Amino acid sequence: MPETAHHQPDQAAEGGAGCIDVLAPPPGADPGDCLYVALHLHGRASLRRDGASTVLEPGDLLIGTTPHPMGLLSDPDCRMVRFRVPCFYLGVRHGDVRRTGGLLARGDEGIGSLASQFLRTLAARPRTHDARLGNHLARSVSDIVAVLVAELLEREDPDHPTAAAGILARIRDHIEENLADPDLSPESIARSQHISVRYLHKLFQQDGTTVGQWVRGRRLDACRRELERPSRRQTSVSAVAHRWGFVSHSHFSRAFREAYGVSPREWQAHAARADARQRTS
């Protein structure tokens, strides 16, 4: 298997403990609020957890809150490349992963296979390649890792009711498809799934949030992504907010700052500066 750890991508830089930073923490974020992803390249390694050992295969991924996962045993010939991703971009809480003691994803199946391939490509990408493509690749990697972590966390919860999880997944799909509709409400969501508003609230309550918080969070994330796109630099913050269902500009600005620690304009300026640095690097 080719050695890739000595290369680093355009967007990524060598972070602490020899890790590749997939994306830099956004302004206002805690630099320590990150997850670490270890990609096993070659050599013998195993993960001991709950009294049992799992042999790692090339391409497998270990995800945790520290660069070196607890319970990892490896021979001197073992080679791994480690990545660091701010939880901000993953949409997960640091504590959720810490409580599990770490996550293991097989690199030859499902989303784990896709994440493994993208991470391998990111690690092997020389800095001399096009910076804009490197930036798109890094963001794609963070999106795929976000999906993978969410899937693994759900799998780790043995008490998660399967039927309710299926209904909740359909509800979230419906919300995602209708985020731009300013009339999206608990009542309209419940009608679309043929359930009561009371049961809708109960499903989200069991998941540790509320319907309103979930919708607002998804809308804010959509706005954040649009504001950072170079093609949207000339678009006003108000237009972006309105496109994603926010009726009040002042309410949107307050919610954005509460969620991300910066104003929408500050975030837009931060993304523009990051792109400018890449073009001149």
Short mmCIF file of C-alpha atoms in Angstrom, two decimals:
data_model
loop_
_atom_site.label_atom_id
_atom_site.label_comp_id
_atom_site.label_asym_id
_atom_site.label_seq_id
_atom_site.Cartn_x
_atom_site.Cartn_y
_atom_site.Cartn_z
CA MET A 1 0.00 0.00 0.00
CA PRO A 2 1.48 3.44 -0.90
CA GLU A 3 2.66 5.68 1.91
CA THR A 4 0.56 8.85 2.02
CA ALA A 5 1.09 10.40 5.41
CA HIS A 6 3.95 12.64 4.26
CA HIS A 7 1.69 14.54 1.87
CA GLN A 8 -0.78 17.13 3.02
CA PRO A 9 -3.72 18.68 1.19
CA ASP A 10 -4.12 22.33 0.20
CA GLN A 11 -6.80 23.06 2.76
CA ALA A 12 -5.28 20.87 5.43
CA ALA A 13 -2.25 21.68 7.52
CA GLU A 14 -0.32 19.63 10.00
CA GLY A 15 -2.11 20.10 13.29
CA GLY A 16 -1.21 19.09 16.81
CA ALA A 17 0.09 15.60 17.51
CA GLY A 18 0.93 15.12 13.81
CA CYS A 19 -2.71 15.40 12.71
CA ILE A 20 -3.96 16.83 9.43
CA ASP A 21 -6.48 19.61 9.98
CA VAL A 22 -9.25 18.97 7.46
CA LEU A 23 -10.77 22.43 8.07
CA ALA A 24 -9.67 25.26 10.33
CA PRO A 25 -11.94 26.03 13.30
CA PRO A 26 -14.35 28.89 12.47
CA PRO A 27 -14.04 32.20 14.33
CA GLY A 28 -15.36 32.00 17.87
CA ALA A 29 -15.12 28.20 18.07
CA ASP A 30 -13.19 26.37 20.78
CA PRO A 31 -10.04 24.99 19.05
CA GLY A 32 -10.20 21.93 21.31
CA ASP A 33 -13.76 21.05 20.28
CA CYS A 34 -12.64 18.59 17.60
CA LEU A 35 -12.91 14.94 16.66
CA TYR A 36 -9.93 12.90 15.50
CA VAL A 37 -10.14 10.35 12.70
CA ALA A 38 -7.37 7.76 12.37
CA LEU A 39 -7.14 6.03 9.00
CA HIS A 40 -5.35 2.66 9.21
CA LEU A 41 -2.99 2.29 6.24
CA HIS A 42 -1.01 -0.88 6.86
CA GLY A 43 0.58 -3.07 9.52
CA ARG A 44 -0.92 -5.01 12.39
CA ALA A 45 -3.27 -3.21 14.78
CA SER A 46 -6.21 -4.09 16.98
CA LEU A 47 -8.70 -2.24 19.15
CA ARG A 48 -9.48 -3.61 22.60
CA ARG A 49 -12.85 -2.53 23.93
CA ASP A 50 -15.21 -3.98 26.51
CA GLY A 51 -12.95 -6.99 26.98
CA ALA A 52 -12.89 -7.93 23.29
CA SER A 53 -10.28 -7.26 20.60
CA THR A 54 -11.07 -6.27 17.02
CA VAL A 55 -8.39 -6.64 14.36
CA LEU A 56 -8.12 -3.59 12.13
CA GLU A 57 -7.90 -3.88 8.37
CA PRO A 58 -6.36 -1.31 6.00
CA GLY A 59 -8.88 1.43 5.38
CA ASP A 60 -10.64 1.11 8.75
CA LEU A 61 -11.36 4.33 10.63
CA LEU A 62 -11.16 5.10 14.35
CA ILE A 63 -13.01 8.21 15.50
CA GLY A 64 -12.54 9.70 18.94
CA THR A 65 -11.86 12.80 21.00
CA THR A 66 -8.08 12.28 21.20
CA PRO A 67 -5.44 11.66 18.50
CA HIS A 68 -4.58 8.24 19.92
CA PRO A 69 -7.68 6.12 20.69
CA MET A 70 -7.81 4.26 23.99
CA GLY A 71 -7.40 0.52 23.62
CA LEU A 72 -5.46 0.74 20.36
CA LEU A 73 -2.66 -1.84 20.16
CA SER A 74 -0.27 -1.77 17.21
CA ASP A 75 3.01 -3.30 16.01
CA PRO A 76 6.00 -1.14 15.03
CA ASP A 77 5.16 -1.61 11.34
CA CYS A 78 1.67 -0.16 11.81
CA ARG A 79 1.05 3.07 9.92
CA MET A 80 -1.92 5.39 10.43
CA VAL A 81 -2.66 8.89 9.24
CA ARG A 82 -4.69 11.08 11.59
CA PHE A 83 -7.10 13.88 10.78
CA ARG A 84 -8.70 16.53 12.97
CA VAL A 85 -12.14 18.00 12.22
CA PRO A 86 -13.91 20.71 14.28
CA CYS A 87 -17.20 19.43 15.73
CA PHE A 88 -18.72 22.64 14.35
CA TYR A 89 -18.60 21.17 10.85
CA LEU A 90 -19.81 17.72 11.92
CA GLY A 91 -22.97 18.75 13.72
CA VAL A 92 -22.19 16.46 16.68
CA ARG A 93 -21.29 17.10 20.28
CA HIS A 94 -17.83 16.29 21.57
CA GLY A 95 -19.34 14.66 24.67
CA ASP A 96 -21.50 12.25 22.65
CA VAL A 97 -18.43 10.64 21.11
CA ARG A 98 -16.46 10.76 24.36
CA ARG A 99 -19.20 8.83 26.16
CA THR A 100 -18.98 6.00 23.62
CA GLY A 101 -15.24 5.63 24.19
CA GLY A 102 -14.65 6.04 20.45
CA LEU A 103 -16.15 4.80 17.20
CA LEU A 104 -14.94 2.20 14.71
CA ALA A 105 -15.95 2.24 11.04
CA ARG A 106 -14.98 -0.51 8.65
CA GLY A 107 -13.36 0.87 5.52
CA ASP A 108 -14.88 -1.70 3.17
CA GLU A 109 -18.59 -1.16 3.77
CA GLY A 110 -21.21 1.57 3.59
CA ILE A 111 -20.40 5.17 4.46
CA GLY A 112 -17.16 3.99 6.08
CA SER A 113 -15.86 2.91 2.68
CA LEU A 114 -16.69 6.29 1.14
CA ALA A 115 -15.13 8.21 4.04
CA SER A 116 -12.00 6.06 3.92
CA GLN A 117 -11.52 6.71 0.19
CA PHE A 118 -12.02 10.45 0.54
CA LEU A 119 -9.64 10.70 3.50
CA ARG A 120 -7.00 8.72 1.63
CA THR A 121 -7.36 11.10 -1.33
CA LEU A 122 -7.17 14.15 0.94
CA ALA A 123 -4.02 12.90 2.65
CA ALA A 124 -2.31 12.14 -0.66
CA ARG A 125 -3.10 15.48 -2.27
CA PRO A 126 0.05 17.60 -2.83
CA ARG A 127 -0.07 21.30 -1.97
CA THR A 128 0.91 22.18 -5.53
CA HIS A 129 -2.52 21.18 -6.85
CA ASP A 130 -5.38 23.63 -7.36
CA ALA A 131 -6.27 25.25 -4.02
CA ARG A 132 -9.97 25.67 -4.81
CA LEU A 133 -10.36 21.97 -5.61
CA GLY A 134 -8.53 21.14 -2.38
CA ASN A 135 -10.98 23.30 -0.47
CA HIS A 136 -13.98 21.56 -2.06
CA LEU A 137 -12.45 18.17 -1.26
CA ALA A 138 -11.88 19.10 2.38
CA ARG A 139 -15.48 20.25 2.77
CA SER A 140 -16.76 17.09 1.09
CA VAL A 141 -14.67 15.04 3.51
CA SER A 142 -16.16 16.84 6.52
CA ASP A 143 -19.70 16.25 5.18
CA ILE A 144 -19.08 12.53 4.68
CA VAL A 145 -17.47 12.17 8.12
CA ALA A 146 -20.48 13.97 9.61
CA VAL A 147 -22.86 11.41 8.08
CA LEU A 148 -20.63 8.56 9.23
CA VAL A 149 -20.38 9.81 12.82
CA ALA A 150 -24.15 10.30 13.05
CA GLU A 151 -24.70 6.75 11.76
CA LEU A 152 -22.17 5.26 14.19
CA LEU A 153 -23.58 7.16 17.16
CA GLU A 154 -27.08 5.89 16.40
CA ARG A 155 -25.72 2.34 16.16
CA GLU A 156 -24.02 2.74 19.54
CA ASP A 157 -27.34 3.49 21.27
CA PRO A 158 -28.96 0.09 21.96
CA ASP A 159 -32.06 1.70 23.48
CA HIS A 160 -32.93 3.69 20.39
CA PRO A 161 -36.38 2.44 19.29
CA THR A 162 -36.12 1.27 15.69
CA ALA A 163 -39.67 2.19 14.70
CA ALA A 164 -39.42 5.68 16.16
CA ALA A 165 -36.02 6.11 14.55
CA GLY A 166 -37.51 5.31 11.14
CA ILE A 167 -40.33 7.82 11.59
CA LEU A 168 -37.89 10.45 12.85
CA ALA A 169 -35.64 9.86 9.83
CA ARG A 170 -38.59 10.42 7.48
CA ILE A 171 -39.57 13.57 9.36
CA ARG A 172 -36.06 14.94 9.07
CA ASP A 173 -36.03 14.17 5.35
CA HIS A 174 -39.30 16.08 4.98
CA ILE A 175 -37.88 19.02 6.91
CA GLU A 176 -34.74 19.01 4.76
CA GLU A 177 -36.83 19.08 1.58
CA ASN A 178 -38.96 21.99 2.84
CA LEU A 179 -36.45 24.14 4.72
CA ALA A 180 -37.01 27.08 2.38
CA ASP A 181 -40.76 27.12 3.10
CA PRO A 182 -41.43 29.88 5.66
CA ASP A 183 -44.71 28.15 6.54
CA LEU A 184 -42.95 24.97 7.69
CA SER A 185 -44.35 24.30 11.17
CA PRO A 186 -44.95 21.44 13.62
CA GLU A 187 -48.53 21.27 12.35
CA SER A 188 -47.55 20.99 8.66
CA ILE A 189 -44.80 18.47 9.49
CA ALA A 190 -47.16 16.29 11.52
CA ARG A 191 -49.78 16.36 8.74
CA SER A 192 -47.20 15.25 6.18
CA GLN A 193 -46.41 12.14 8.27
CA HIS A 194 -49.98 11.42 9.37
CA ILE A 195 -49.09 11.71 13.06
CA SER A 196 -50.27 14.01 15.83
CA VAL A 197 -48.38 17.17 16.76
CA ARG A 198 -48.06 15.77 20.28
CA TYR A 199 -46.33 12.62 19.01
CA LEU A 200 -44.09 14.74 16.78
CA HIS A 201 -42.89 16.73 19.79
CA LYS A 202 -42.39 13.50 21.76
CA LEU A 203 -40.15 12.03 19.04
CA PHE A 204 -37.86 15.06 19.08
CA GLN A 205 -37.93 15.24 22.86
CA GLN A 206 -36.68 11.65 23.04
CA ASP A 207 -33.88 12.72 20.70
CA GLY A 208 -32.86 15.52 23.08
CA THR A 209 -34.16 18.49 21.11
CA THR A 210 -37.36 20.16 19.88
CA VAL A 211 -38.92 20.46 16.44
CA GLY A 212 -38.28 24.20 16.39
CA GLN A 213 -34.64 23.81 17.40
CA TRP A 214 -34.06 21.19 14.73
CA VAL A 215 -35.64 23.26 11.94
CA ARG A 216 -33.79 26.40 13.03
CA GLY A 217 -30.50 24.51 13.24
CA ARG A 218 -30.87 23.04 9.75
CA ARG A 219 -31.81 26.44 8.32
CA LEU A 220 -28.86 28.10 10.01
CA ASP A 221 -26.53 25.42 8.65
CA ALA A 222 -27.90 25.95 5.13
CA CYS A 223 -27.37 29.70 5.47
CA ARG A 224 -23.84 29.21 6.82
CA ARG A 225 -22.91 27.03 3.86
CA GLU A 226 -24.39 29.45 1.34
CA LEU A 227 -22.70 32.49 2.88
CA GLU A 228 -19.29 30.84 2.57
CA ARG A 229 -19.64 30.02 -1.14
CA PRO A 230 -17.62 32.31 -3.44
CA SER A 231 -20.54 32.39 -5.90
CA ARG A 232 -22.73 33.95 -3.19
CA ARG A 233 -20.32 36.66 -2.03
CA GLN A 234 -22.37 39.41 -3.66
CA THR A 235 -25.64 38.09 -2.25
CA SER A 236 -26.95 40.03 0.75
CA VAL A 237 -27.27 38.33 4.12
CA SER A 238 -30.97 39.21 4.16
CA ALA A 239 -31.54 37.49 0.81
CA VAL A 240 -29.82 34.31 2.01
CA ALA A 241 -31.83 34.31 5.25
CA HIS A 242 -35.09 34.80 3.38
CA ARG A 243 -34.24 32.04 0.91
CA TRP A 244 -33.99 29.58 3.79
CA GLY A 245 -37.23 30.46 5.53
CA PHE A 246 -36.20 33.22 7.95
CA VAL A 247 -38.82 35.98 7.85
CA SER A 248 -37.08 38.37 10.26
CA HIS A 249 -33.52 39.51 9.49
CA SER A 250 -32.88 40.55 13.11
CA HIS A 251 -34.09 37.16 14.40
CA PHE A 252 -31.84 35.40 11.90
CA SER A 253 -28.79 37.47 12.90
CA ARG A 254 -29.35 36.78 16.60
CA ALA A 255 -29.86 33.05 16.02
CA PHE A 256 -26.77 32.85 13.79
CA ARG A 257 -24.57 34.56 16.38
CA GLU A 258 -25.92 32.35 19.17
CA ALA A 259 -25.21 29.23 17.12
CA TYR A 260 -21.79 30.11 15.70
CA GLY A 261 -20.38 32.91 17.85
CA VAL A 262 -20.12 35.38 14.96
CA SER A 263 -22.54 37.48 12.92
CA PRO A 264 -23.55 36.36 9.40
CA ARG A 265 -21.51 39.19 7.88
CA GLU A 266 -18.46 38.24 9.95
CA TRP A 267 -18.80 34.64 8.79
CA GLN A 268 -19.10 35.75 5.14
CA ALA A 269 -15.96 37.90 5.54
CA HIS A 270 -14.10 35.02 7.21
CA ALA A 271 -14.90 32.71 4.28
CA ALA A 272 -13.78 35.36 1.78
CA ARG A 273 -10.44 35.81 3.57
CA ALA A 274 -9.89 32.04 3.68
CA ASP A 275 -10.47 31.79 -0.08
CA ALA A 276 -8.11 34.71 -0.71
CA ARG A 277 -5.37 33.04 1.35
CA GLN A 278 -5.76 29.85 -0.65
CA ARG A 279 -5.53 31.66 -3.98
CA THR A 280 -2.26 33.31 -2.94
CA SER A 281 -0.69 30.25 -1.27
#
